[in-house]
Tab-separated table of C-alpha atoms in Angstrom:
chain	number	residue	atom	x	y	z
A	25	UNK	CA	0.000	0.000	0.000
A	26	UNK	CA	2.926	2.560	1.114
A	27	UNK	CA	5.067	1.395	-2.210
A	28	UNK	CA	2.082	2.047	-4.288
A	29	UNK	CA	1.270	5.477	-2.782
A	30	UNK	CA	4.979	6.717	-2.992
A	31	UNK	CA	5.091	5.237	-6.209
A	32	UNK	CA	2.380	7.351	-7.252
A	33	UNK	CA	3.246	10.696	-6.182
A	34	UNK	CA	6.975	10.598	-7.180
A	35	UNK	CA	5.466	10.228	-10.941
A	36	UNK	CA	3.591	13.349	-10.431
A	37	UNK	CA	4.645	17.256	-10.946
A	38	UNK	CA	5.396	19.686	-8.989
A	39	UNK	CA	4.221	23.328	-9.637
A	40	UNK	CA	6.334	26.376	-8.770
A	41	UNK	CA	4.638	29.906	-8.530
A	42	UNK	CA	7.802	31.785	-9.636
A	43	UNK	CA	7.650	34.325	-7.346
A	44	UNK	CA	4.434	35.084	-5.298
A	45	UNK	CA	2.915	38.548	-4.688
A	46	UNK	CA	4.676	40.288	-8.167
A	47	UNK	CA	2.677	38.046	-10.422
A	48	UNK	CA	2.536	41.076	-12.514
A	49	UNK	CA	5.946	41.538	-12.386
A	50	UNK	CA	7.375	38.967	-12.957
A	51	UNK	CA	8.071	39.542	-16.760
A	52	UNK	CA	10.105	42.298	-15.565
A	53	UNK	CA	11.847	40.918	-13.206
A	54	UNK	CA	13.226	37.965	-15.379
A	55	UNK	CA	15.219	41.089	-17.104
A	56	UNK	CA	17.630	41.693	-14.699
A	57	UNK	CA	17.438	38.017	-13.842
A	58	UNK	CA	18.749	36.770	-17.098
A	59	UNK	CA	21.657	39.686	-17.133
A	60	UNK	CA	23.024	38.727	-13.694
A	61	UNK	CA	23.021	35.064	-15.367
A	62	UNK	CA	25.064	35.907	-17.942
A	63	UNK	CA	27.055	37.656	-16.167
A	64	UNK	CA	27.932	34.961	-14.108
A	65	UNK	CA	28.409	32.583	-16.561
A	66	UNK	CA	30.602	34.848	-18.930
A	67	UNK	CA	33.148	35.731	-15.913
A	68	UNK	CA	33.229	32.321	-14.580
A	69	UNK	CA	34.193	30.523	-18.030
A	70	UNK	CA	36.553	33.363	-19.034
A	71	UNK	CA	38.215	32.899	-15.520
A	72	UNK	CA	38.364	29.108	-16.086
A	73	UNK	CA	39.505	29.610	-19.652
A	74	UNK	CA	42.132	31.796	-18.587
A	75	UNK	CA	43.565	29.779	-15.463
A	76	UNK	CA	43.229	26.573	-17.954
A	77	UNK	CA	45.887	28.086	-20.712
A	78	UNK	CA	47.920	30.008	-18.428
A	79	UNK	CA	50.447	27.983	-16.718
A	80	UNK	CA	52.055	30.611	-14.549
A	81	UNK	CA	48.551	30.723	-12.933
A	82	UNK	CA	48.624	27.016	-11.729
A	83	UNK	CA	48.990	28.371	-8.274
A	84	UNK	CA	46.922	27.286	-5.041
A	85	UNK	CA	44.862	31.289	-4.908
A	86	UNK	CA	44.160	30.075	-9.028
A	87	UNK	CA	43.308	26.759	-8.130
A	88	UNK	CA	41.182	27.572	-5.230
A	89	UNK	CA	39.570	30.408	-7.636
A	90	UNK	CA	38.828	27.999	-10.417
A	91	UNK	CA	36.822	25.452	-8.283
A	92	UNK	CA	34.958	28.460	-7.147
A	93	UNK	CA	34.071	29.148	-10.400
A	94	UNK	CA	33.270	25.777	-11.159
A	95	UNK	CA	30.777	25.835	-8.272
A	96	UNK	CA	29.370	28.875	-9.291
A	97	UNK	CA	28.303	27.323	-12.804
A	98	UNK	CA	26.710	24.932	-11.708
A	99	UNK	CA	25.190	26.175	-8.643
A	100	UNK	CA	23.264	29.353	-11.031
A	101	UNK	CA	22.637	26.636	-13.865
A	102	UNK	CA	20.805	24.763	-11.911
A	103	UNK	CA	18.239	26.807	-11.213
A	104	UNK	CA	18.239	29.918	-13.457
A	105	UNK	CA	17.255	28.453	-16.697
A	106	UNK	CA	14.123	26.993	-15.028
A	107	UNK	CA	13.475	30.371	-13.252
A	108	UNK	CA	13.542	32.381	-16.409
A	109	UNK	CA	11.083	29.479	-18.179
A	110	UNK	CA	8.684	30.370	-15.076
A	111	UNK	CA	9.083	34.056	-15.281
A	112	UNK	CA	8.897	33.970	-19.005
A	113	UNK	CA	6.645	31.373	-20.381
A	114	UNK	CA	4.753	30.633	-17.466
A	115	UNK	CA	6.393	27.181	-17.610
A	116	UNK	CA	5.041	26.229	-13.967
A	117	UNK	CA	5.633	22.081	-13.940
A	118	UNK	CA	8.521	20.668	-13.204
A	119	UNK	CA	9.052	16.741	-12.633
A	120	UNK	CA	9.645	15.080	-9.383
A	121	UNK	CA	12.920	13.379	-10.391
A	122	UNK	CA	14.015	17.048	-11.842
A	123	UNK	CA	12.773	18.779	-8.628
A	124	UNK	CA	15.088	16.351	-6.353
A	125	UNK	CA	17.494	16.695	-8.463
A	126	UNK	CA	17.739	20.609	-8.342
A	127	UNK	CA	17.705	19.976	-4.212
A	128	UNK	CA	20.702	18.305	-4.293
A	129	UNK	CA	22.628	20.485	-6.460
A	130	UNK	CA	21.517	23.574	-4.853
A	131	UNK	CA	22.224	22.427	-1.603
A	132	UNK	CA	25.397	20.153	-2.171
A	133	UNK	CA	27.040	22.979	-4.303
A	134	UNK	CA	25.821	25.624	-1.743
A	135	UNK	CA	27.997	23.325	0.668
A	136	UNK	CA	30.929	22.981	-1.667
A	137	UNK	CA	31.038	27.005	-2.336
A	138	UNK	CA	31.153	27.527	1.374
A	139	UNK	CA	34.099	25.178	1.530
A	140	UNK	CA	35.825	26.533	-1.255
A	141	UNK	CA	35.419	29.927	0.484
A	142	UNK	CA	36.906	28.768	3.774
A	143	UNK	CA	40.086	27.140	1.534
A	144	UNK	CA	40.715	30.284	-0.454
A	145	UNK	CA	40.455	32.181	3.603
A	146	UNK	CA	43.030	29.883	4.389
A	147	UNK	CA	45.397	30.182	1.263
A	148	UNK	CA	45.433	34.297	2.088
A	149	UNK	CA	46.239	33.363	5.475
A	150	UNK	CA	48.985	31.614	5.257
A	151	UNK	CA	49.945	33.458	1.711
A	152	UNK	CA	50.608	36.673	4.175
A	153	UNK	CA	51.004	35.149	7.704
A	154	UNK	CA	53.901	33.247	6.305
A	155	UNK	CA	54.653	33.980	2.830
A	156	UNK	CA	58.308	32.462	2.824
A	157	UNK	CA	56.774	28.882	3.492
A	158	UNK	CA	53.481	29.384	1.390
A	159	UNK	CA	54.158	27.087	-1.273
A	160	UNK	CA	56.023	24.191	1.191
A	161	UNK	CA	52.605	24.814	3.259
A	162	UNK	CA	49.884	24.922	0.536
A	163	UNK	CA	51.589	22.818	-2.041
A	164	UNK	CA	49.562	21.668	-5.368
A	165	UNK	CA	48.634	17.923	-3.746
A	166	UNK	CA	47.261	19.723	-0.415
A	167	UNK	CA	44.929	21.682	-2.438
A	168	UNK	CA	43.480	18.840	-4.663
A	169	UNK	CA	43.167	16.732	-1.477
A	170	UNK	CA	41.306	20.249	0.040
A	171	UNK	CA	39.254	20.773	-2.666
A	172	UNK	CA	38.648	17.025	-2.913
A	173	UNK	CA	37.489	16.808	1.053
A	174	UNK	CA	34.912	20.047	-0.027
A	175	UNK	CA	33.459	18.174	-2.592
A	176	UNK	CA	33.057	14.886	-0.885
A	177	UNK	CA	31.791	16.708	2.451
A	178	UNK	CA	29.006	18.190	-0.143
A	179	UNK	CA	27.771	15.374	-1.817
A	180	UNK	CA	27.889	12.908	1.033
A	181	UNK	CA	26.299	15.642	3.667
A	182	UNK	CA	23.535	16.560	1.078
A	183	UNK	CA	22.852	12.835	-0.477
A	184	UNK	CA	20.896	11.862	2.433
A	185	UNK	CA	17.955	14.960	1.677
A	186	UNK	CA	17.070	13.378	-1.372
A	187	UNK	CA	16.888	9.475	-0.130
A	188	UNK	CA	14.766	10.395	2.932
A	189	UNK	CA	12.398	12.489	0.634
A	190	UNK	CA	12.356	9.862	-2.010
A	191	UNK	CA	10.762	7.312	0.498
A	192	UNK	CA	8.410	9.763	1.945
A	193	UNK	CA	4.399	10.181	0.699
A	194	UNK	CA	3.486	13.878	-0.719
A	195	UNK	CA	0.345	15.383	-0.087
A	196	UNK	CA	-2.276	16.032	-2.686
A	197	UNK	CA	-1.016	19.830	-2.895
A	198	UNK	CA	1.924	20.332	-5.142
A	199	UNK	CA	2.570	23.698	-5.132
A	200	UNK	CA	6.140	25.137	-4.185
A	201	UNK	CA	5.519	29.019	-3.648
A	202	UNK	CA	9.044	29.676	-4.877
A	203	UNK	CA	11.199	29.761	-8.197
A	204	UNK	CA	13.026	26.399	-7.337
A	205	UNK	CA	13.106	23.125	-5.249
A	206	UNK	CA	14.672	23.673	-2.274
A	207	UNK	CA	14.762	21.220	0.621
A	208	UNK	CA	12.318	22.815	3.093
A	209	UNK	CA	9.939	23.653	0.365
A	210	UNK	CA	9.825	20.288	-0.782
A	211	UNK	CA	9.493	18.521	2.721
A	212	UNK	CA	6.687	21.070	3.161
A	213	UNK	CA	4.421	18.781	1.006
A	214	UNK	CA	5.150	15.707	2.194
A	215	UNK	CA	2.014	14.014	4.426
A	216	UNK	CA	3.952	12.449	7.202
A	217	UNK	CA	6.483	13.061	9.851
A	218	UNK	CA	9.578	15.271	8.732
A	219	UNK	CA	10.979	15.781	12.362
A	220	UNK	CA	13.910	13.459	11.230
A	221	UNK	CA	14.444	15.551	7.961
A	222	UNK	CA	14.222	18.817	9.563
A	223	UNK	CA	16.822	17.961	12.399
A	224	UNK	CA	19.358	16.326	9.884
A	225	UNK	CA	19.079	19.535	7.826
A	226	UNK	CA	19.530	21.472	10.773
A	227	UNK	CA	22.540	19.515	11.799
A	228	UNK	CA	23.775	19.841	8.559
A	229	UNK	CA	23.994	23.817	8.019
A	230	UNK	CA	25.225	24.609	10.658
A	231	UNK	CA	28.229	21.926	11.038
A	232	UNK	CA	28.713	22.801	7.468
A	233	UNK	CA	28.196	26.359	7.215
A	234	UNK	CA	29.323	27.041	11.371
A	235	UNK	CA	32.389	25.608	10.938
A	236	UNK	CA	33.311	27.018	7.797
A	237	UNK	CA	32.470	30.759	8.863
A	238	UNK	CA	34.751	29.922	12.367
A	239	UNK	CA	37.813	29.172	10.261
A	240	UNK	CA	37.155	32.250	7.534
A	241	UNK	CA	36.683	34.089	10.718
A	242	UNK	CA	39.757	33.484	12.439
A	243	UNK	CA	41.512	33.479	9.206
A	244	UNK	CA	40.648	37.207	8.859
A	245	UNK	CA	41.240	38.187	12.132
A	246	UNK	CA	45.043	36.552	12.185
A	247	UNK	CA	45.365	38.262	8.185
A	248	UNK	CA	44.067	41.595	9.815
A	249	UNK	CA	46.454	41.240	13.056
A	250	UNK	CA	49.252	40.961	10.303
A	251	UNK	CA	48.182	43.713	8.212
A	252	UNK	CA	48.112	45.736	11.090
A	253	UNK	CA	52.199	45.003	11.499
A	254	UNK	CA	53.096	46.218	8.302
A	255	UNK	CA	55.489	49.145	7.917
A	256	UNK	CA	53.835	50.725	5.143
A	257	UNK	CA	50.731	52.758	4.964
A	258	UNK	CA	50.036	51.757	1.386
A	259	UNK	CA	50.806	48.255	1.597
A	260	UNK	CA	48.030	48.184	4.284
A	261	UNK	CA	45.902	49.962	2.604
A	262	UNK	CA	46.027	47.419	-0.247
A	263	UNK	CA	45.197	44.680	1.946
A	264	UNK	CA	42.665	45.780	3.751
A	265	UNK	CA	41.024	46.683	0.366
A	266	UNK	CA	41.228	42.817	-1.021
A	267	UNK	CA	40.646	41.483	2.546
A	268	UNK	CA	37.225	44.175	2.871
A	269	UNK	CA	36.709	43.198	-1.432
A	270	UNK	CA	36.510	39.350	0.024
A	271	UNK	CA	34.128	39.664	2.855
A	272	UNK	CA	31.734	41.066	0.754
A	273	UNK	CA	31.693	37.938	-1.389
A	274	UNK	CA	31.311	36.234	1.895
A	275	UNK	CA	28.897	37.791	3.269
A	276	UNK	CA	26.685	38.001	-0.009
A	277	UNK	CA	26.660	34.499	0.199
A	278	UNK	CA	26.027	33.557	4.181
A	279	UNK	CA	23.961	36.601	4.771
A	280	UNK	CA	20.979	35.724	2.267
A	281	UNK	CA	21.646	32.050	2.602
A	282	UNK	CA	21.148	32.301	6.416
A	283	UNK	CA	18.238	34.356	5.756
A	284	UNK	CA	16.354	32.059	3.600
A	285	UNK	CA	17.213	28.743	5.886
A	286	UNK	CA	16.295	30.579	8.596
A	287	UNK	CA	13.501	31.647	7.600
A	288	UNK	CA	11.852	28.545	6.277
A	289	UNK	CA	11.837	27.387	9.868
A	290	UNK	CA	11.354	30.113	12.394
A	291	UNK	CA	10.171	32.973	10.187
A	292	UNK	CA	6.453	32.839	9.701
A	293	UNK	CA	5.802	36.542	10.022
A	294	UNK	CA	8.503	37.539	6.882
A	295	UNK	CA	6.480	38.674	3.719
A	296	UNK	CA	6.548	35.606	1.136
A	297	UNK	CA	7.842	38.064	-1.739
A	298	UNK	CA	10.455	39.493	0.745
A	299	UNK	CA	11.600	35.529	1.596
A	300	UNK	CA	11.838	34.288	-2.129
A	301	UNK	CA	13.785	37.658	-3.470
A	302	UNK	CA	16.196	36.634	-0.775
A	303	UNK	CA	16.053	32.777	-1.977
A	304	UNK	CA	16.976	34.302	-5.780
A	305	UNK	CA	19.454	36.707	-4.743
A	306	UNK	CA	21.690	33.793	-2.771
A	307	UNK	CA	21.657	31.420	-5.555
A	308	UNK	CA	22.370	34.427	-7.857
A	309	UNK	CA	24.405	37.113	-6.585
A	310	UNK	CA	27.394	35.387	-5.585
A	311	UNK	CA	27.954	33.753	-9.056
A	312	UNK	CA	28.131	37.144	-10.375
A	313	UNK	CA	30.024	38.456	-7.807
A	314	UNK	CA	32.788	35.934	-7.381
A	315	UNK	CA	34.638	36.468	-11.185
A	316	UNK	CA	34.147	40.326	-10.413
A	317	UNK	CA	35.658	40.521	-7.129
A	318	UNK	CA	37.775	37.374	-7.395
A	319	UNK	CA	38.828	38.064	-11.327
A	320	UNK	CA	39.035	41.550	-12.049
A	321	UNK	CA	40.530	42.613	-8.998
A	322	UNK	CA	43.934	40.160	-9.476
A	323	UNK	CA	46.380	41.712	-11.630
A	324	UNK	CA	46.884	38.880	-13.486
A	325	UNK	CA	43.647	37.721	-14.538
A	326	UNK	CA	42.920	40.877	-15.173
A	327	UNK	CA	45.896	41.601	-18.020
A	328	UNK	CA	44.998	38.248	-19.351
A	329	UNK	CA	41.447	39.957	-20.287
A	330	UNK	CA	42.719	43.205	-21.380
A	331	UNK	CA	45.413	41.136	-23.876
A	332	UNK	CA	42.390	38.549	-24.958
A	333	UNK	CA	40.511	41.846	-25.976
A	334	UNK	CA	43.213	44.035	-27.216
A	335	UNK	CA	43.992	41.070	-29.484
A	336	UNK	CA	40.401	40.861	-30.591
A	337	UNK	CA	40.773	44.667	-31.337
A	338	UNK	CA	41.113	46.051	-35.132
């Protein structure tokens, strides 16, 4: 009886509103939407392109930066193109299997970004905390085996959401009141008890997300300390401008995340429209933000664009 009945709603669809409250909007909103997205994808491939053919760039801060943009791909693919459909062409449905599959990435890539974050923290601090020993320290098999534990803590952390949803009934409603499938949204339909769901997702942000802002945090603090030491006024001024350029990629990413997790459980009284811009702007924002802040702003990178252009030039 169970078997049939999950069988049965795991062929069905799911609907998502887009978002709720700016139905008439919506149209309008895609605009920007669909800029930020290619935006994103542009600087993200052109970063990867570049640290791909230059060999000089084969460095852990390139590395590091290249997973990030990696992560970045396919954390705003995997939801944008679906968004736009919604805000577009009213393209509403969206198949189980698809749905789960969208809460997996979202959340397992959300997972591996924040890891990737705390690695590239770490590579500044020991890149200026002790810069005579940074490449004994950070050499290029500790930061495969790094980026290969953020990756694996990702996928095995996140797997779990999707099995204990996949063996769970759905209620008759099938409405998500958001642009994507995201784990709370999802478990929202299900007709039985999620107690078990809810505390493993709980346990799961914030071991993955706490620990990961404790070691960016004391990262910046000991990079700051040392900052602070240094004889010249201009040389600190430098760093705290690409240690105050890299919190802000940080915080655009924990700040709405938090938000939107947070809110799911604890914040009923938040306006719907105000709760889902926030969902959007965390799977959106960063991606767009990372290959300015992270790309631009290094020197090297940067003359790598300017040559790629000039080159392009008449």
């Amino acid at each position: 009886m169970l078997a049939s009945r999950n069988s049965s709603s795991h062929s069905m669809f799911f609907i998502l509103l887009g978002i709720p409250g700016l139905e008439n909007y919506q149209f309008w909103i895609a605009f920007p939407f669909c800029v930020m997205y290619i935006v994103a994808v542009t600087g993200n491939v052109t970063i990867l392109h570049i640290i791909r053919i230059d060999h000089t760039l084969h460095e852990p801060m390139y590395l590091f930066l290249a997973m990030l943009a990696t992560t970045d791909l396919v954390l705003s693919s995997s939801t944008q193109p679906k968004m736009l459909a919604i805000l577009w062409f009213h393209d509403h449905k969206i198949e189980y299997h698809a749905c789960l599959i969208q809460v997996f990435f979202i959340h397992a890539f959300s997972s591996v970004e924040s890891g990737v974050l705390m690695a590239m923290a770490l590579d500044r601090y020991v890149a200026i905390c002790f810069p005579l020993r940074h490449s004994s320290i950070l050499t290029t098999s500790v930061v495969v085996k790094l980026g290969t534990a953020v990756m694996v803590r990702g996928l095995l952390w996140v797997s779990p959401f999707c099995f204990m949803i996949s063996r769970m009934p759905f209620c008759p409603n099938k409405v998500i009141p958001q642009s994507y499938c995201e784990h709370m949204a999802v478990l929202k339909l299900v007709c039985a008890d999620t107690k078990i769901n809810r505390g493993y997702g709980l346990f799961v942000a914030f071991s993955v997300v706490g620990f990961d802002i404790i070691v960016i945090g004391v990262s910046y603090v000991m990079i700051l300390r040392a900052v602070l030491r240094l004889p010249s006024g201009e040389a600190r001024l430098k760093a705290f401008g690409t240690c105050a350029s890299h919190i802000g990629v940080i915080l655009a990413l924990y700040i709405p995340a938090l938000f939107t997790f947070l809110t799911h459980r604890f914040g009923h009284h938040v306006p719907r429209v105000v709760h889902i811009m926030f969902a959007n702007v965390y799977l959106l924002v960063p991606p767009m933000l990372n290959p300015i802040i992270y790309g631009v702003r290094t020197k090297q990178i940067r003359d790598r664009v300017i040559q790629g252009c000039c080159r392009k030039g008449p």
